[in-house]
């Protein structure tokens, strides 16, 4: 197999989850050195795992500084983390405004901030790639019949955040394209 990402330094946020684990596996097959920023592990010596809370500006700054100090560059970023409040998933009429605000901040604003900081580094390098993991529900309205007979629903905040992320990606792709930085969104459908 052609290792098209050989020796590339690629960051993924939230790599310990279902999608994150699969993304890391594929990146490694392609030859990348993957740095998993996740709140649910400790930083290891090789920095393949860095403890990072993407909802914290300070934690993001510390992680990125550590990466630049040790590897001098960032070739790719996959925004995959999915922080959410304990009441995530409440039905529309039960969502508290403070919870809505917190989820927008933790998800959309965190993606913005880490992307901004990584893009600054990539602009200096004159290359890079940022991939935002969105959702089909950022493109189309949910089919609520899928949830019939379950206790699940599709959170309203999820659609708003993923739709916002898709348009943020469009903006960033246009803005950073002249700097040889690609910005794309992947919008998966349902995953078992």
JSON list of C-alpha atoms in Angstrom, two decimals:
[
{"chain": "A", "resi": 1, "resn": "UNK", "atom": "CA", "xyz": [0.00, 0.00, 0.00]},
{"chain": "A", "resi": 2, "resn": "UNK", "atom": "CA", "xyz": [1.16, 3.51, -0.81]},
{"chain": "A", "resi": 3, "resn": "UNK", "atom": "CA", "xyz": [1.81, 5.30, 2.49]},
{"chain": "A", "resi": 4, "resn": "UNK", "atom": "CA", "xyz": [0.71, 8.73, 1.33]},
{"chain": "A", "resi": 5, "resn": "UNK", "atom": "CA", "xyz": [0.90, 10.19, 4.85]},
{"chain": "A", "resi": 6, "resn": "UNK", "atom": "CA", "xyz": [4.39, 8.83, 5.59]},
{"chain": "A", "resi": 7, "resn": "UNK", "atom": "CA", "xyz": [6.07, 10.86, 8.34]},
{"chain": "A", "resi": 8, "resn": "UNK", "atom": "CA", "xyz": [3.21, 13.38, 8.51]},
{"chain": "A", "resi": 9, "resn": "UNK", "atom": "CA", "xyz": [2.37, 14.73, 11.98]},
{"chain": "A", "resi": 10, "resn": "UNK", "atom": "CA", "xyz": [-1.42, 14.50, 12.35]},
{"chain": "A", "resi": 11, "resn": "UNK", "atom": "CA", "xyz": [-3.45, 15.55, 15.39]},
{"chain": "A", "resi": 12, "resn": "UNK", "atom": "CA", "xyz": [-6.84, 14.04, 16.14]},
{"chain": "A", "resi": 13, "resn": "UNK", "atom": "CA", "xyz": [-9.10, 15.29, 18.90]},
{"chain": "A", "resi": 14, "resn": "UNK", "atom": "CA", "xyz": [-11.22, 12.74, 20.74]},
{"chain": "A", "resi": 15, "resn": "UNK", "atom": "CA", "xyz": [-9.35, 9.76, 19.34]},
{"chain": "A", "resi": 16, "resn": "UNK", "atom": "CA", "xyz": [-10.47, 7.39, 22.11]},
{"chain": "A", "resi": 17, "resn": "UNK", "atom": "CA", "xyz": [-14.06, 7.14, 20.84]},
{"chain": "A", "resi": 18, "resn": "UNK", "atom": "CA", "xyz": [-15.66, 4.93, 18.19]},
{"chain": "A", "resi": 19, "resn": "UNK", "atom": "CA", "xyz": [-14.92, 7.16, 15.20]},
{"chain": "A", "resi": 20, "resn": "UNK", "atom": "CA", "xyz": [-11.62, 8.38, 16.62]},
{"chain": "A", "resi": 21, "resn": "UNK", "atom": "CA", "xyz": [-10.24, 4.86, 17.03]},
{"chain": "A", "resi": 22, "resn": "UNK", "atom": "CA", "xyz": [-11.10, 4.02, 13.41]},
{"chain": "A", "resi": 23, "resn": "UNK", "atom": "CA", "xyz": [-9.61, 7.29, 12.14]},
{"chain": "A", "resi": 24, "resn": "UNK", "atom": "CA", "xyz": [-6.36, 6.71, 14.05]},
{"chain": "A", "resi": 25, "resn": "UNK", "atom": "CA", "xyz": [-6.09, 3.18, 12.70]},
{"chain": "A", "resi": 26, "resn": "UNK", "atom": "CA", "xyz": [-6.47, 4.42, 9.12]},
{"chain": "A", "resi": 27, "resn": "UNK", "atom": "CA", "xyz": [-4.04, 7.31, 9.56]},
{"chain": "A", "resi": 28, "resn": "UNK", "atom": "CA", "xyz": [-1.41, 4.90, 10.88]},
{"chain": "A", "resi": 29, "resn": "UNK", "atom": "CA", "xyz": [-1.95, 2.53, 7.95]},
{"chain": "A", "resi": 30, "resn": "UNK", "atom": "CA", "xyz": [-1.31, 5.53, 5.69]},
{"chain": "A", "resi": 31, "resn": "UNK", "atom": "CA", "xyz": [2.00, 6.15, 7.51]},
{"chain": "A", "resi": 32, "resn": "UNK", "atom": "CA", "xyz": [1.15, 9.16, 9.69]},
{"chain": "A", "resi": 33, "resn": "UNK", "atom": "CA", "xyz": [2.47, 9.75, 13.18]},
{"chain": "A", "resi": 34, "resn": "UNK", "atom": "CA", "xyz": [-0.83, 10.36, 15.00]},
{"chain": "A", "resi": 35, "resn": "UNK", "atom": "CA", "xyz": [-1.15, 12.51, 18.11]},
{"chain": "A", "resi": 36, "resn": "UNK", "atom": "CA", "xyz": [-4.38, 11.80, 19.96]},
{"chain": "A", "resi": 37, "resn": "UNK", "atom": "CA", "xyz": [-5.61, 14.76, 22.01]},
{"chain": "A", "resi": 38, "resn": "UNK", "atom": "CA", "xyz": [-8.15, 13.32, 24.43]},
{"chain": "A", "resi": 39, "resn": "UNK", "atom": "CA", "xyz": [-9.22, 14.17, 27.95]},
{"chain": "A", "resi": 40, "resn": "UNK", "atom": "CA", "xyz": [-9.49, 10.46, 28.82]},
{"chain": "A", "resi": 41, "resn": "UNK", "atom": "CA", "xyz": [-5.82, 9.50, 28.91]},
{"chain": "A", "resi": 42, "resn": "UNK", "atom": "CA", "xyz": [-2.44, 10.67, 30.18]},
{"chain": "A", "resi": 43, "resn": "UNK", "atom": "CA", "xyz": [0.31, 12.20, 28.07]},
{"chain": "A", "resi": 44, "resn": "UNK", "atom": "CA", "xyz": [2.86, 9.56, 27.06]},
{"chain": "A", "resi": 45, "resn": "UNK", "atom": "CA", "xyz": [6.55, 9.96, 26.27]},
{"chain": "A", "resi": 46, "resn": "UNK", "atom": "CA", "xyz": [6.25, 9.75, 22.47]},
{"chain": "A", "resi": 47, "resn": "UNK", "atom": "CA", "xyz": [3.35, 12.24, 22.58]},
{"chain": "A", "resi": 48, "resn": "UNK", "atom": "CA", "xyz": [1.14, 9.88, 20.57]},
{"chain": "A", "resi": 49, "resn": "UNK", "atom": "CA", "xyz": [-1.31, 10.52, 23.42]},
{"chain": "A", "resi": 50, "resn": "UNK", "atom": "CA", "xyz": [-1.64, 13.96, 24.97]},
{"chain": "A", "resi": 51, "resn": "UNK", "atom": "CA", "xyz": [-4.12, 14.68, 27.72]},
{"chain": "A", "resi": 52, "resn": "UNK", "atom": "CA", "xyz": [-6.10, 17.65, 26.43]},
{"chain": "A", "resi": 53, "resn": "UNK", "atom": "CA", "xyz": [-9.45, 19.18, 27.27]},
{"chain": "A", "resi": 54, "resn": "UNK", "atom": "CA", "xyz": [-10.53, 20.80, 23.99]},
{"chain": "A", "resi": 55, "resn": "UNK", "atom": "CA", "xyz": [-13.03, 22.94, 25.91]},
{"chain": "A", "resi": 56, "resn": "UNK", "atom": "CA", "xyz": [-10.08, 24.72, 27.57]},
{"chain": "A", "resi": 57, "resn": "UNK", "atom": "CA", "xyz": [-8.07, 27.35, 25.71]},
{"chain": "A", "resi": 58, "resn": "UNK", "atom": "CA", "xyz": [-5.14, 26.78, 28.10]},
{"chain": "A", "resi": 59, "resn": "UNK", "atom": "CA", "xyz": [-5.20, 23.01, 27.58]},
{"chain": "A", "resi": 60, "resn": "UNK", "atom": "CA", "xyz": [-5.25, 23.41, 23.78]},
{"chain": "A", "resi": 61, "resn": "UNK", "atom": "CA", "xyz": [-2.38, 25.93, 23.91]},
{"chain": "A", "resi": 62, "resn": "UNK", "atom": "CA", "xyz": [-0.29, 23.64, 26.12]},
{"chain": "A", "resi": 63, "resn": "UNK", "atom": "CA", "xyz": [-0.85, 20.63, 23.86]},
{"chain": "A", "resi": 64, "resn": "UNK", "atom": "CA", "xyz": [-0.05, 22.52, 20.65]},
{"chain": "A", "resi": 65, "resn": "UNK", "atom": "CA", "xyz": [3.07, 24.10, 22.18]},
{"chain": "A", "resi": 66, "resn": "UNK", "atom": "CA", "xyz": [4.27, 20.65, 23.23]},
{"chain": "A", "resi": 67, "resn": "UNK", "atom": "CA", "xyz": [3.74, 19.31, 19.71]},
{"chain": "A", "resi": 68, "resn": "UNK", "atom": "CA", "xyz": [5.57, 22.23, 18.05]},
{"chain": "A", "resi": 69, "resn": "UNK", "atom": "CA", "xyz": [8.45, 22.03, 20.55]},
{"chain": "A", "resi": 70, "resn": "UNK", "atom": "CA", "xyz": [8.91, 18.32, 19.83]},
{"chain": "A", "resi": 71, "resn": "UNK", "atom": "CA", "xyz": [7.97, 17.97, 16.15]},
{"chain": "A", "resi": 72, "resn": "UNK", "atom": "CA", "xyz": [8.32, 21.53, 14.75]},
{"chain": "A", "resi": 73, "resn": "UNK", "atom": "CA", "xyz": [5.23, 21.20, 12.56]},
{"chain": "A", "resi": 74, "resn": "UNK", "atom": "CA", "xyz": [1.62, 20.05, 12.27]},
{"chain": "A", "resi": 75, "resn": "UNK", "atom": "CA", "xyz": [0.68, 18.52, 8.93]},
{"chain": "A", "resi": 76, "resn": "UNK", "atom": "CA", "xyz": [-2.91, 17.63, 9.71]},
{"chain": "A", "resi": 77, "resn": "UNK", "atom": "CA", "xyz": [-5.73, 18.13, 12.20]},
{"chain": "A", "resi": 78, "resn": "UNK", "atom": "CA", "xyz": [-8.85, 16.00, 12.50]},
{"chain": "A", "resi": 79, "resn": "UNK", "atom": "CA", "xyz": [-11.47, 17.70, 14.71]},
{"chain": "A", "resi": 80, "resn": "UNK", "atom": "CA", "xyz": [-13.41, 14.75, 16.05]},
{"chain": "A", "resi": 81, "resn": "UNK", "atom": "CA", "xyz": [-13.96, 15.32, 19.80]},
{"chain": "A", "resi": 82, "resn": "UNK", "atom": "CA", "xyz": [-17.56, 15.41, 20.99]},
{"chain": "A", "resi": 83, "resn": "UNK", "atom": "CA", "xyz": [-17.81, 17.08, 24.42]},
{"chain": "A", "resi": 84, "resn": "UNK", "atom": "CA", "xyz": [-21.35, 17.55, 25.75]},
{"chain": "A", "resi": 85, "resn": "UNK", "atom": "CA", "xyz": [-23.27, 18.30, 28.90]},
{"chain": "A", "resi": 86, "resn": "UNK", "atom": "CA", "xyz": [-24.90, 15.62, 31.07]},
{"chain": "A", "resi": 87, "resn": "UNK", "atom": "CA", "xyz": [-28.36, 16.61, 29.86]},
{"chain": "A", "resi": 88, "resn": "UNK", "atom": "CA", "xyz": [-27.36, 16.26, 26.18]},
{"chain": "A", "resi": 89, "resn": "UNK", "atom": "CA", "xyz": [-30.15, 14.56, 24.32]},
{"chain": "A", "resi": 90, "resn": "UNK", "atom": "CA", "xyz": [-33.05, 16.22, 26.11]},
{"chain": "A", "resi": 91, "resn": "UNK", "atom": "CA", "xyz": [-36.10, 16.74, 23.94]},
{"chain": "A", "resi": 92, "resn": "UNK", "atom": "CA", "xyz": [-36.35, 20.17, 22.30]},
{"chain": "A", "resi": 93, "resn": "UNK", "atom": "CA", "xyz": [-38.88, 21.60, 24.76]},
{"chain": "A", "resi": 94, "resn": "UNK", "atom": "CA", "xyz": [-36.78, 20.43, 27.74]},
{"chain": "A", "resi": 95, "resn": "UNK", "atom": "CA", "xyz": [-33.45, 22.00, 26.69]},
{"chain": "A", "resi": 96, "resn": "UNK", "atom": "CA", "xyz": [-32.28, 24.61, 29.17]},
{"chain": "A", "resi": 97, "resn": "UNK", "atom": "CA", "xyz": [-30.77, 27.73, 27.60]},
{"chain": "A", "resi": 98, "resn": "UNK", "atom": "CA", "xyz": [-27.60, 27.43, 29.70]},
{"chain": "A", "resi": 99, "resn": "UNK", "atom": "CA", "xyz": [-27.13, 23.86, 28.48]},
{"chain": "A", "resi": 100, "resn": "UNK", "atom": "CA", "xyz": [-27.66, 24.96, 24.86]},
{"chain": "A", "resi": 101, "resn": "UNK", "atom": "CA", "xyz": [-25.03, 27.68, 25.28]},
{"chain": "A", "resi": 102, "resn": "UNK", "atom": "CA", "xyz": [-22.57, 25.31, 26.96]},
{"chain": "A", "resi": 103, "resn": "UNK", "atom": "CA", "xyz": [-22.83, 22.70, 24.20]},
{"chain": "A", "resi": 104, "resn": "UNK", "atom": "CA", "xyz": [-22.37, 25.29, 21.45]},
{"chain": "A", "resi": 105, "resn": "UNK", "atom": "CA", "xyz": [-19.32, 26.60, 23.31]},
{"chain": "A", "resi": 106, "resn": "UNK", "atom": "CA", "xyz": [-17.80, 23.20, 24.02]},
{"chain": "A", "resi": 107, "resn": "UNK", "atom": "CA", "xyz": [-18.26, 21.85, 20.51]},
{"chain": "A", "resi": 108, "resn": "UNK", "atom": "CA", "xyz": [-18.39, 24.56, 17.85]},
{"chain": "A", "resi": 109, "resn": "UNK", "atom": "CA", "xyz": [-16.25, 27.14, 19.63]},
{"chain": "A", "resi": 110, "resn": "UNK", "atom": "CA", "xyz": [-13.63, 24.55, 20.59]},
{"chain": "A", "resi": 111, "resn": "UNK", "atom": "CA", "xyz": [-13.36, 23.39, 16.97]},
{"chain": "A", "resi": 112, "resn": "UNK", "atom": "CA", "xyz": [-12.95, 27.02, 15.95]},
{"chain": "A", "resi": 113, "resn": "UNK", "atom": "CA", "xyz": [-10.20, 27.72, 18.47]},
{"chain": "A", "resi": 114, "resn": "UNK", "atom": "CA", "xyz": [-8.04, 24.66, 17.84]},
{"chain": "A", "resi": 115, "resn": "UNK", "atom": "CA", "xyz": [-8.47, 25.12, 14.07]},
{"chain": "A", "resi": 116, "resn": "UNK", "atom": "CA", "xyz": [-7.45, 28.76, 14.35]},
{"chain": "A", "resi": 117, "resn": "UNK", "atom": "CA", "xyz": [-4.30, 27.94, 16.30]},
{"chain": "A", "resi": 118, "resn": "UNK", "atom": "CA", "xyz": [-3.32, 25.04, 14.03]},
{"chain": "A", "resi": 119, "resn": "UNK", "atom": "CA", "xyz": [-4.03, 27.13, 10.91]},
{"chain": "A", "resi": 120, "resn": "UNK", "atom": "CA", "xyz": [-1.65, 29.83, 12.20]},
{"chain": "A", "resi": 121, "resn": "UNK", "atom": "CA", "xyz": [1.10, 27.18, 12.39]},
{"chain": "A", "resi": 122, "resn": "UNK", "atom": "CA", "xyz": [0.17, 25.75, 8.98]},
{"chain": "A", "resi": 123, "resn": "UNK", "atom": "CA", "xyz": [0.28, 29.23, 7.44]},
{"chain": "A", "resi": 124, "resn": "UNK", "atom": "CA", "xyz": [3.90, 29.55, 8.63]},
{"chain": "A", "resi": 125, "resn": "UNK", "atom": "CA", "xyz": [4.65, 26.13, 7.09]},
{"chain": "A", "resi": 126, "resn": "UNK", "atom": "CA", "xyz": [2.74, 27.04, 3.91]},
{"chain": "A", "resi": 127, "resn": "UNK", "atom": "CA", "xyz": [0.82, 23.74, 3.93]},
{"chain": "A", "resi": 128, "resn": "UNK", "atom": "CA", "xyz": [-1.51, 21.51, 5.91]},
{"chain": "A", "resi": 129, "resn": "UNK", "atom": "CA", "xyz": [-4.91, 19.89, 6.07]},
{"chain": "A", "resi": 130, "resn": "UNK", "atom": "CA", "xyz": [-7.77, 20.34, 8.53]},
{"chain": "A", "resi": 131, "resn": "UNK", "atom": "CA", "xyz": [-10.70, 17.92, 8.57]},
{"chain": "A", "resi": 132, "resn": "UNK", "atom": "CA", "xyz": [-13.82, 18.59, 10.62]},
{"chain": "A", "resi": 133, "resn": "UNK", "atom": "CA", "xyz": [-16.07, 15.68, 11.50]},
{"chain": "A", "resi": 134, "resn": "UNK", "atom": "CA", "xyz": [-19.63, 16.92, 11.10]},
{"chain": "A", "resi": 135, "resn": "UNK", "atom": "CA", "xyz": [-22.77, 14.85, 10.40]},
{"chain": "A", "resi": 136, "resn": "UNK", "atom": "CA", "xyz": [-25.44, 14.27, 7.82]},
{"chain": "A", "resi": 137, "resn": "UNK", "atom": "CA", "xyz": [-27.71, 16.04, 10.34]},
{"chain": "A", "resi": 138, "resn": "UNK", "atom": "CA", "xyz": [-25.72, 19.21, 9.71]},
{"chain": "A", "resi": 139, "resn": "UNK", "atom": "CA", "xyz": [-26.93, 19.01, 6.09]},
{"chain": "A", "resi": 140, "resn": "UNK", "atom": "CA", "xyz": [-30.49, 17.66, 6.34]},
{"chain": "A", "resi": 141, "resn": "UNK", "atom": "CA", "xyz": [-33.17, 17.57, 9.02]},
{"chain": "A", "resi": 142, "resn": "UNK", "atom": "CA", "xyz": [-33.32, 14.43, 11.16]},
{"chain": "A", "resi": 143, "resn": "UNK", "atom": "CA", "xyz": [-35.69, 11.56, 10.48]},
{"chain": "A", "resi": 144, "resn": "UNK", "atom": "CA", "xyz": [-37.27, 11.21, 13.91]},
{"chain": "A", "resi": 145, "resn": "UNK", "atom": "CA", "xyz": [-38.97, 7.94, 12.95]},
{"chain": "A", "resi": 146, "resn": "UNK", "atom": "CA", "xyz": [-35.54, 6.30, 13.27]},
{"chain": "A", "resi": 147, "resn": "UNK", "atom": "CA", "xyz": [-35.86, 6.82, 17.04]},
{"chain": "A", "resi": 148, "resn": "UNK", "atom": "CA", "xyz": [-39.38, 5.37, 17.40]},
{"chain": "A", "resi": 149, "resn": "UNK", "atom": "CA", "xyz": [-39.54, 2.79, 20.17]},
{"chain": "A", "resi": 150, "resn": "UNK", "atom": "CA", "xyz": [-36.32, 4.00, 21.81]},
{"chain": "A", "resi": 151, "resn": "UNK", "atom": "CA", "xyz": [-35.46, 6.47, 24.55]},
{"chain": "A", "resi": 152, "resn": "UNK", "atom": "CA", "xyz": [-33.19, 8.27, 22.09]},
{"chain": "A", "resi": 153, "resn": "UNK", "atom": "CA", "xyz": [-33.74, 11.44, 20.12]},
{"chain": "A", "resi": 154, "resn": "UNK", "atom": "CA", "xyz": [-31.62, 13.65, 17.91]},
{"chain": "A", "resi": 155, "resn": "UNK", "atom": "CA", "xyz": [-30.50, 16.65, 20.00]},
{"chain": "A", "resi": 156, "resn": "UNK", "atom": "CA", "xyz": [-31.36, 20.04, 18.52]},
{"chain": "A", "resi": 157, "resn": "UNK", "atom": "CA", "xyz": [-27.92, 21.34, 19.45]},
{"chain": "A", "resi": 158, "resn": "UNK", "atom": "CA", "xyz": [-26.29, 18.60, 17.37]},
{"chain": "A", "resi": 159, "resn": "UNK", "atom": "CA", "xyz": [-27.93, 19.81, 14.16]},
{"chain": "A", "resi": 160, "resn": "UNK", "atom": "CA", "xyz": [-27.10, 23.44, 14.92]},
{"chain": "A", "resi": 161, "resn": "UNK", "atom": "CA", "xyz": [-23.47, 22.68, 15.81]},
{"chain": "A", "resi": 162, "resn": "UNK", "atom": "CA", "xyz": [-22.81, 20.39, 12.85]},
{"chain": "A", "resi": 163, "resn": "UNK", "atom": "CA", "xyz": [-24.50, 22.80, 10.41]},
{"chain": "A", "resi": 164, "resn": "UNK", "atom": "CA", "xyz": [-22.42, 25.64, 11.80]},
{"chain": "A", "resi": 165, "resn": "UNK", "atom": "CA", "xyz": [-19.28, 23.53, 11.52]},
{"chain": "A", "resi": 166, "resn": "UNK", "atom": "CA", "xyz": [-19.97, 22.80, 7.86]},
{"chain": "A", "resi": 167, "resn": "UNK", "atom": "CA", "xyz": [-20.24, 26.51, 7.08]},
{"chain": "A", "resi": 168, "resn": "UNK", "atom": "CA", "xyz": [-17.21, 27.33, 9.22]},
{"chain": "A", "resi": 169, "resn": "UNK", "atom": "CA", "xyz": [-15.33, 24.78, 7.12]},
{"chain": "A", "resi": 170, "resn": "UNK", "atom": "CA", "xyz": [-16.45, 26.49, 3.91]},
{"chain": "A", "resi": 171, "resn": "UNK", "atom": "CA", "xyz": [-15.21, 29.80, 5.26]},
{"chain": "A", "resi": 172, "resn": "UNK", "atom": "CA", "xyz": [-11.86, 28.38, 6.37]},
{"chain": "A", "resi": 173, "resn": "UNK", "atom": "CA", "xyz": [-11.34, 26.52, 3.07]},
{"chain": "A", "resi": 174, "resn": "UNK", "atom": "CA", "xyz": [-11.78, 29.76, 1.15]},
{"chain": "A", "resi": 175, "resn": "UNK", "atom": "CA", "xyz": [-9.68, 31.80, 3.59]},
{"chain": "A", "resi": 176, "resn": "UNK", "atom": "CA", "xyz": [-6.74, 29.39, 3.93]},
{"chain": "A", "resi": 177, "resn": "UNK", "atom": "CA", "xyz": [-6.74, 27.93, 0.41]},
{"chain": "A", "resi": 178, "resn": "UNK", "atom": "CA", "xyz": [-4.26, 30.57, -0.85]},
{"chain": "A", "resi": 179, "resn": "UNK", "atom": "CA", "xyz": [-1.87, 29.41, 1.91]},
{"chain": "A", "resi": 180, "resn": "UNK", "atom": "CA", "xyz": [-1.90, 25.82, 0.60]},
{"chain": "A", "resi": 181, "resn": "UNK", "atom": "CA", "xyz": [-4.07, 24.66, 3.51]},
{"chain": "A", "resi": 182, "resn": "UNK", "atom": "CA", "xyz": [-6.98, 22.37, 2.71]},
{"chain": "A", "resi": 183, "resn": "UNK", "atom": "CA", "xyz": [-10.03, 22.42, 4.98]},
{"chain": "A", "resi": 184, "resn": "UNK", "atom": "CA", "xyz": [-12.73, 19.78, 4.52]},
{"chain": "A", "resi": 185, "resn": "UNK", "atom": "CA", "xyz": [-15.70, 18.33, 6.35]},
{"chain": "A", "resi": 186, "resn": "UNK", "atom": "CA", "xyz": [-16.71, 14.69, 6.58]},
{"chain": "A", "resi": 187, "resn": "UNK", "atom": "CA", "xyz": [-20.42, 14.27, 7.34]},
{"chain": "A", "resi": 188, "resn": "UNK", "atom": "CA", "xyz": [-21.13, 10.62, 8.21]},
{"chain": "A", "resi": 189, "resn": "UNK", "atom": "CA", "xyz": [-24.60, 9.13, 8.43]},
{"chain": "A", "resi": 190, "resn": "UNK", "atom": "CA", "xyz": [-25.66, 6.69, 11.16]},
{"chain": "A", "resi": 191, "resn": "UNK", "atom": "CA", "xyz": [-23.01, 4.46, 12.70]},
{"chain": "A", "resi": 192, "resn": "UNK", "atom": "CA", "xyz": [-23.75, 1.35, 14.72]}
]
